[in-house]
mmCIF file of C-alpha atoms and ligand atoms in Angstrom:
data_model
loop_
_atom_site.group_PDB
_atom_site.id
_atom_site.type_symbol
_atom_site.label_atom_id
_atom_site.label_comp_id
_atom_site.label_asym_id
_atom_site.label_seq_id
_atom_site.Cartn_x
_atom_site.Cartn_y
_atom_site.Cartn_z
ATOM 1 C CA UNK A 1034 236.170 -92.648 -91.846
ATOM 2 C CA UNK A 1035 233.230 -91.158 -93.879
ATOM 3 C CA UNK A 1036 230.072 -92.853 -92.523
ATOM 4 C CA UNK A 1037 228.201 -92.169 -95.784
ATOM 5 C CA UNK A 1038 230.891 -94.107 -97.817
ATOM 6 C CA UNK A 1039 230.384 -97.632 -98.714
ATOM 7 C CA UNK A 1040 232.959 -100.147 -97.416
ATOM 8 C CA UNK A 1041 233.334 -103.707 -98.755
ATOM 9 C CA UNK A 1042 233.540 -106.146 -95.905
ATOM 10 C CA UNK A 1043 234.862 -109.664 -96.379
ATOM 11 C CA UNK A 1044 231.858 -111.984 -95.525
ATOM 12 C CA UNK A 1045 230.071 -115.091 -96.382
ATOM 13 C CA UNK A 1046 228.476 -116.025 -98.807
ATOM 14 C CA UNK A 1047 230.000 -112.948 -100.524
ATOM 15 C CA UNK A 1048 231.244 -109.370 -99.529
ATOM 16 C CA UNK A 1049 228.854 -107.161 -97.701
ATOM 17 C CA UNK A 1050 228.661 -103.389 -98.798
ATOM 18 C CA UNK A 1051 228.711 -101.629 -95.316
ATOM 19 C CA UNK A 1052 227.456 -98.025 -95.211
ATOM 20 C CA UNK A 1053 227.958 -97.071 -91.561
ATOM 21 C CA UNK A 1054 225.546 -94.173 -91.691
ATOM 22 C CA UNK A 1055 222.710 -96.477 -92.703
ATOM 23 C CA UNK A 1056 223.631 -99.289 -90.454
ATOM 24 C CA UNK A 1057 222.697 -100.033 -86.768
ATOM 25 C CA UNK A 1058 224.597 -102.287 -84.358
ATOM 26 C CA UNK A 1059 221.939 -104.441 -82.722
ATOM 27 C CA UNK A 1060 223.172 -106.158 -79.610
ATOM 28 C CA UNK A 1061 220.721 -109.104 -78.692
ATOM 29 C CA UNK A 1062 219.793 -110.137 -75.261
ATOM 30 C CA UNK A 1063 223.220 -109.870 -73.518
ATOM 31 C CA UNK A 1064 221.380 -110.282 -70.150
ATOM 32 C CA UNK A 1065 222.669 -111.338 -66.915
ATOM 33 C CA UNK A 1066 220.390 -114.335 -66.487
ATOM 34 C CA UNK A 1067 221.653 -115.837 -69.858
ATOM 35 C CA UNK A 1068 225.377 -115.024 -69.348
ATOM 36 C CA UNK A 1069 226.396 -114.825 -65.693
ATOM 37 C CA UNK A 1070 227.598 -117.777 -63.611
ATOM 38 C CA UNK A 1071 224.817 -118.390 -61.067
ATOM 39 C CA UNK A 1072 222.243 -116.940 -63.470
ATOM 40 C CA UNK A 1073 219.058 -118.726 -64.791
ATOM 41 C CA UNK A 1074 220.881 -120.120 -67.903
ATOM 42 C CA UNK A 1075 223.607 -121.813 -65.782
ATOM 43 C CA UNK A 1076 221.020 -123.264 -63.133
ATOM 44 C CA UNK A 1077 219.481 -125.028 -66.151
ATOM 45 C CA UNK A 1078 222.770 -126.844 -66.637
ATOM 46 C CA UNK A 1079 224.051 -124.739 -69.593
ATOM 47 C CA UNK A 1080 227.678 -123.973 -70.097
ATOM 48 C CA UNK A 1081 227.753 -120.156 -69.834
ATOM 49 C CA UNK A 1082 231.487 -119.847 -71.102
ATOM 50 C CA UNK A 1083 230.069 -120.597 -74.554
ATOM 51 C CA UNK A 1084 228.176 -117.294 -74.321
ATOM 52 C CA UNK A 1085 230.798 -115.384 -72.277
ATOM 53 C CA UNK A 1086 233.395 -115.733 -75.001
ATOM 54 C CA UNK A 1087 231.257 -113.154 -76.907
ATOM 55 C CA UNK A 1088 231.710 -110.494 -74.083
ATOM 56 C CA UNK A 1089 235.172 -109.346 -75.068
ATOM 57 C CA UNK A 1090 234.625 -108.979 -78.876
ATOM 58 C CA UNK A 1091 231.279 -107.265 -78.266
ATOM 59 C CA UNK A 1092 232.971 -104.727 -75.883
ATOM 60 C CA UNK A 1093 235.746 -104.030 -78.506
ATOM 61 C CA UNK A 1094 233.308 -103.501 -81.309
ATOM 62 C CA UNK A 1095 230.891 -101.433 -79.189
ATOM 63 C CA UNK A 1096 233.752 -99.107 -78.154
ATOM 64 C CA UNK A 1097 234.925 -98.505 -81.793
ATOM 65 C CA UNK A 1098 231.253 -98.120 -83.012
ATOM 66 C CA UNK A 1099 230.626 -95.535 -80.264
ATOM 67 C CA UNK A 1100 233.901 -93.821 -80.921
ATOM 68 C CA UNK A 1101 232.516 -93.070 -84.462
ATOM 69 C CA UNK A 1102 229.221 -91.840 -83.148
ATOM 70 C CA UNK A 1103 227.366 -94.681 -85.014
ATOM 71 C CA UNK A 1104 223.918 -95.952 -83.943
ATOM 72 C CA UNK A 1105 223.486 -98.742 -81.543
ATOM 73 C CA UNK A 1106 220.466 -100.419 -80.038
ATOM 74 C CA UNK A 1107 220.107 -103.340 -77.513
ATOM 75 C CA UNK A 1108 217.437 -105.828 -76.841
ATOM 76 C CA UNK A 1109 216.352 -107.798 -73.826
ATOM 77 C CA UNK A 1110 213.955 -110.685 -73.724
ATOM 78 C CA UNK A 1111 211.408 -110.394 -70.867
ATOM 79 C CA UNK A 1112 207.839 -110.138 -69.637
ATOM 80 C CA UNK A 1113 205.518 -107.957 -67.648
ATOM 81 C CA UNK A 1114 205.549 -108.645 -63.862
ATOM 82 C CA UNK A 1115 201.882 -109.660 -64.197
ATOM 83 C CA UNK A 1116 202.863 -111.987 -66.896
ATOM 84 C CA UNK A 1117 199.886 -110.826 -69.155
ATOM 85 C CA UNK A 1118 202.183 -110.751 -72.207
ATOM 86 C CA UNK A 1119 203.435 -114.236 -71.695
ATOM 87 C CA UNK A 1120 201.753 -116.903 -73.867
ATOM 88 C CA UNK A 1121 200.920 -119.940 -71.579
ATOM 89 C CA UNK A 1122 202.557 -122.020 -74.217
ATOM 90 C CA UNK A 1123 205.868 -120.190 -73.804
ATOM 91 C CA UNK A 1124 205.698 -120.527 -70.046
ATOM 92 C CA UNK A 1125 204.998 -124.229 -69.963
ATOM 93 C CA UNK A 1126 207.337 -125.383 -72.732
ATOM 94 C CA UNK A 1127 210.793 -126.680 -71.489
ATOM 95 C CA UNK A 1128 209.046 -128.389 -68.564
ATOM 96 C CA UNK A 1129 211.657 -127.198 -66.391
ATOM 97 C CA UNK A 1130 211.261 -126.969 -62.502
ATOM 98 C CA UNK A 1131 211.438 -123.336 -62.681
ATOM 99 C CA UNK A 1132 209.359 -121.292 -65.363
ATOM 100 C CA UNK A 1133 209.499 -117.796 -66.628
ATOM 101 C CA UNK A 1134 208.118 -115.489 -63.870
ATOM 102 C CA UNK A 1135 209.240 -117.936 -60.968
ATOM 103 C CA UNK A 1136 211.834 -116.814 -58.529
ATOM 104 C CA UNK A 1137 215.400 -117.542 -59.824
ATOM 105 C CA UNK A 1138 218.764 -116.821 -58.587
ATOM 106 C CA UNK A 1139 218.634 -113.107 -59.810
ATOM 107 C CA UNK A 1140 215.047 -112.358 -59.117
ATOM 108 C CA UNK A 1141 211.996 -113.497 -61.142
ATOM 109 C CA UNK A 1142 213.100 -115.159 -64.309
ATOM 110 C CA UNK A 1143 212.862 -113.066 -67.518
ATOM 111 C CA UNK A 1144 210.755 -110.412 -65.729
ATOM 112 C CA UNK A 1145 211.272 -106.650 -66.561
ATOM 113 C CA UNK A 1146 213.090 -104.873 -63.701
ATOM 114 C CA UNK A 1147 214.681 -107.944 -62.174
ATOM 115 C CA UNK A 1148 218.419 -108.018 -61.717
ATOM 116 C CA UNK A 1149 218.641 -111.100 -64.132
ATOM 117 C CA UNK A 1150 216.867 -109.246 -66.786
ATOM 118 C CA UNK A 1151 219.342 -106.595 -66.979
ATOM 119 C CA UNK A 1152 222.221 -106.253 -69.611
ATOM 120 C CA UNK A 1153 225.469 -107.344 -68.366
ATOM 121 C CA UNK A 1154 227.445 -104.397 -67.015
ATOM 122 C CA UNK A 1155 230.316 -104.842 -69.469
ATOM 123 C CA UNK A 1156 227.834 -103.793 -72.296
ATOM 124 C CA UNK A 1157 225.573 -101.286 -70.312
ATOM 125 C CA UNK A 1158 223.620 -99.266 -72.779
ATOM 126 C CA UNK A 1159 224.382 -95.533 -72.782
ATOM 127 C CA UNK A 1160 221.280 -93.276 -72.073
ATOM 128 C CA UNK A 1161 221.076 -92.323 -75.790
ATOM 129 C CA UNK A 1162 220.985 -95.909 -76.919
ATOM 130 C CA UNK A 1163 217.589 -97.345 -77.320
ATOM 131 C CA UNK A 1164 216.745 -100.578 -75.469
ATOM 132 C CA UNK A 1165 214.087 -102.782 -77.007
ATOM 133 C CA UNK A 1166 212.158 -104.878 -74.569
ATOM 134 C CA UNK A 1167 210.673 -107.715 -76.444
ATOM 135 C CA UNK A 1168 208.290 -110.511 -75.153
ATOM 136 C CA UNK A 1169 209.319 -112.912 -78.010
ATOM 137 C CA UNK A 1170 212.492 -114.338 -79.468
ATOM 138 C CA UNK A 1171 212.555 -111.799 -82.464
ATOM 139 C CA UNK A 1172 213.197 -108.188 -81.935
ATOM 140 C CA UNK A 1173 210.588 -106.957 -84.263
ATOM 141 C CA UNK A 1174 207.558 -108.816 -82.957
ATOM 142 C CA UNK A 1175 205.387 -106.682 -80.562
ATOM 143 C CA UNK A 1176 208.116 -103.920 -80.384
ATOM 144 C CA UNK A 1177 208.794 -100.462 -81.945
ATOM 145 C CA UNK A 1178 212.087 -101.569 -83.513
ATOM 146 C CA UNK A 1179 210.964 -101.232 -87.119
ATOM 147 C CA UNK A 1180 209.552 -97.913 -86.600
ATOM 148 C CA UNK A 1181 212.655 -96.593 -84.850
ATOM 149 C CA UNK A 1182 214.882 -97.973 -87.613
ATOM 150 C CA UNK A 1183 212.744 -96.515 -90.315
ATOM 151 C CA UNK A 1184 212.653 -93.115 -88.705
ATOM 152 C CA UNK A 1185 216.468 -93.186 -88.372
ATOM 153 C CA UNK A 1186 216.921 -94.197 -92.191
ATOM 154 C CA UNK A 1187 218.484 -97.563 -91.263
ATOM 155 C CA UNK A 1188 218.808 -100.077 -94.027
ATOM 156 C CA UNK A 1189 221.483 -102.417 -92.699
ATOM 157 C CA UNK A 1190 221.774 -104.218 -89.234
ATOM 158 C CA UNK A 1191 224.977 -105.755 -87.767
ATOM 159 C CA UNK A 1192 223.604 -108.316 -85.335
ATOM 160 C CA UNK A 1193 225.524 -109.649 -82.386
ATOM 161 C CA UNK A 1194 224.344 -111.224 -79.115
ATOM 162 C CA UNK A 1195 222.848 -114.412 -77.810
ATOM 163 C CA UNK A 1196 221.745 -117.068 -78.627
ATOM 164 C CA UNK A 1197 222.709 -117.566 -82.266
ATOM 165 C CA UNK A 1198 220.079 -120.129 -83.180
ATOM 166 C CA UNK A 1199 217.249 -118.682 -81.123
ATOM 167 C CA UNK A 1200 216.814 -114.780 -80.670
ATOM 168 C CA UNK A 1201 219.652 -113.823 -83.063
ATOM 169 C CA UNK A 1202 218.308 -116.219 -85.875
ATOM 170 C CA UNK A 1203 214.722 -115.145 -85.161
ATOM 171 C CA UNK A 1204 215.626 -111.484 -85.371
ATOM 172 C CA UNK A 1205 217.547 -111.888 -88.492
ATOM 173 C CA UNK A 1206 214.738 -113.709 -90.249
ATOM 174 C CA UNK A 1207 212.176 -111.021 -89.206
ATOM 175 C CA UNK A 1208 214.546 -108.261 -90.447
ATOM 176 C CA UNK A 1209 215.002 -109.992 -93.855
ATOM 177 C CA UNK A 1210 211.197 -110.058 -94.131
ATOM 178 C CA UNK A 1211 211.145 -106.313 -93.533
ATOM 179 C CA UNK A 1212 213.771 -105.460 -96.088
ATOM 180 C CA UNK A 1213 216.934 -105.020 -94.019
ATOM 181 C CA UNK A 1214 220.342 -106.453 -94.857
ATOM 182 C CA UNK A 1215 221.702 -108.277 -91.863
ATOM 183 C CA UNK A 1216 225.450 -109.058 -91.272
ATOM 184 C CA UNK A 1217 225.901 -111.488 -88.297
ATOM 185 C CA UNK A 1218 229.288 -111.602 -86.583
ATOM 186 C CA UNK A 1219 230.398 -115.151 -85.664
ATOM 187 C CA UNK A 1220 232.744 -114.128 -82.726
ATOM 188 C CA UNK A 1221 230.116 -111.781 -81.236
ATOM 189 C CA UNK A 1222 227.312 -114.295 -81.253
ATOM 190 C CA UNK A 1223 227.090 -117.456 -79.143
ATOM 191 C CA UNK A 1224 225.036 -120.510 -78.172
ATOM 192 C CA UNK A 1225 225.151 -122.752 -75.194
ATOM 193 C CA UNK A 1226 225.481 -125.443 -77.893
ATOM 194 C CA UNK A 1227 228.592 -124.948 -80.270
ATOM 195 C CA UNK A 1228 226.899 -127.136 -82.840
ATOM 196 C CA UNK A 1229 223.819 -125.021 -82.827
ATOM 197 C CA UNK A 1230 225.939 -121.813 -83.185
ATOM 198 C CA UNK A 1231 227.471 -123.221 -86.235
ATOM 199 C CA UNK A 1232 224.305 -124.387 -87.773
ATOM 200 C CA UNK A 1233 222.532 -121.100 -86.820
ATOM 201 C CA UNK A 1234 225.213 -119.255 -88.883
ATOM 202 C CA UNK A 1235 225.002 -121.799 -91.678
ATOM 203 C CA UNK A 1236 221.310 -121.196 -92.085
ATOM 204 C CA UNK A 1237 221.819 -117.521 -92.300
ATOM 205 C CA UNK A 1238 224.386 -117.550 -95.110
ATOM 206 C CA UNK A 1239 223.060 -120.661 -97.039
ATOM 207 C CA UNK A 1240 221.594 -120.399 -100.576
ATOM 208 C CA UNK A 1241 223.438 -117.189 -101.448
ATOM 209 C CA UNK A 1242 222.764 -115.360 -98.181
ATOM 210 C CA UNK A 1243 219.087 -116.405 -97.803
ATOM 211 C CA UNK A 1244 218.719 -114.345 -94.612
ATOM 212 C CA UNK A 1245 221.990 -112.429 -94.623
ATOM 213 C CA UNK A 1246 225.608 -112.589 -94.368
ATOM 214 C CA UNK A 1247 228.232 -113.808 -91.794
ATOM 215 C CA UNK A 1248 231.603 -112.271 -90.903
ATOM 216 C CA UNK A 1249 234.023 -111.626 -87.980
ATOM 217 C CA UNK A 1250 234.267 -108.428 -85.999
ATOM 218 C CA UNK A 1251 237.884 -107.926 -87.093
ATOM 219 C CA UNK A 1252 236.523 -107.103 -90.496
ATOM 220 C CA UNK A 1253 234.429 -104.320 -89.207
ATOM 221 C CA UNK A 1254 237.103 -103.126 -86.809
ATOM 222 C CA UNK A 1255 239.481 -102.734 -89.862
ATOM 223 C CA UNK A 1256 237.012 -100.234 -91.208
ATOM 224 C CA UNK A 1257 236.409 -98.387 -88.138
ATOM 225 C CA UNK A 1258 240.109 -98.227 -87.353
HETATM 226 C C1 LIG B 1002 217.547 -115.954 -76.433
HETATM 227 C C2 LIG B 1002 216.685 -117.961 -75.516
HETATM 228 N N1 LIG B 1002 217.954 -114.719 -76.157
HETATM 229 N N2 LIG B 1002 217.696 -118.719 -75.958
HETATM 230 N N3 LIG B 1002 216.689 -116.581 -75.610
HETATM 231 O O1 LIG B 1002 218.137 -116.552 -77.455
HETATM 232 O O2 LIG B 1002 215.676 -118.341 -74.880
#
């Protein structure tokens, strides 16, 4: 596979011209507290199996991506231990019994350095793969993601991870406004709520791809071999 070559990927609403050398795989928030049984997400009553179905396809895609020496980055949602980067509105919204920064089943909830904040071991970043720690839902806000992508000549982003309607969607919208083309993979993204997963993908590909494209990891794997 010549990474500078353009490959046509079957996608919605129309084919995506994939240039591997100008493309990054961005894996969003595959963190223990969102995905693991016994984590914060499950203690809120969420069905983590809806997110865990994305683990195997992400592993397969990541292995093929790495085998070709292509660029990959990971994100984590979380905050400083002193909570100084946590807007009070974000902390209070949801009105749960446990809030961001409180002690959860895997350490303090959504706090950097705590066990629950870590990326699940199945998708552990390699030392050369940048990890973007983001205080918001979008991966561009208050981070150096845009600078890193610009410095690496990236124009396209393949987005996977969780959750489809929250951090994946927000990141895709931010990327769109900055001029990137995003392809979102339906089997590698997930939501606790299947109907919001479907709606989240529909919003991306609506109106001729108003925010980007939607496809399946099989289509990328067919090119990567
Ligand atoms: C993410 C969330 N990662 N749902 N966060 O989507 O609060």
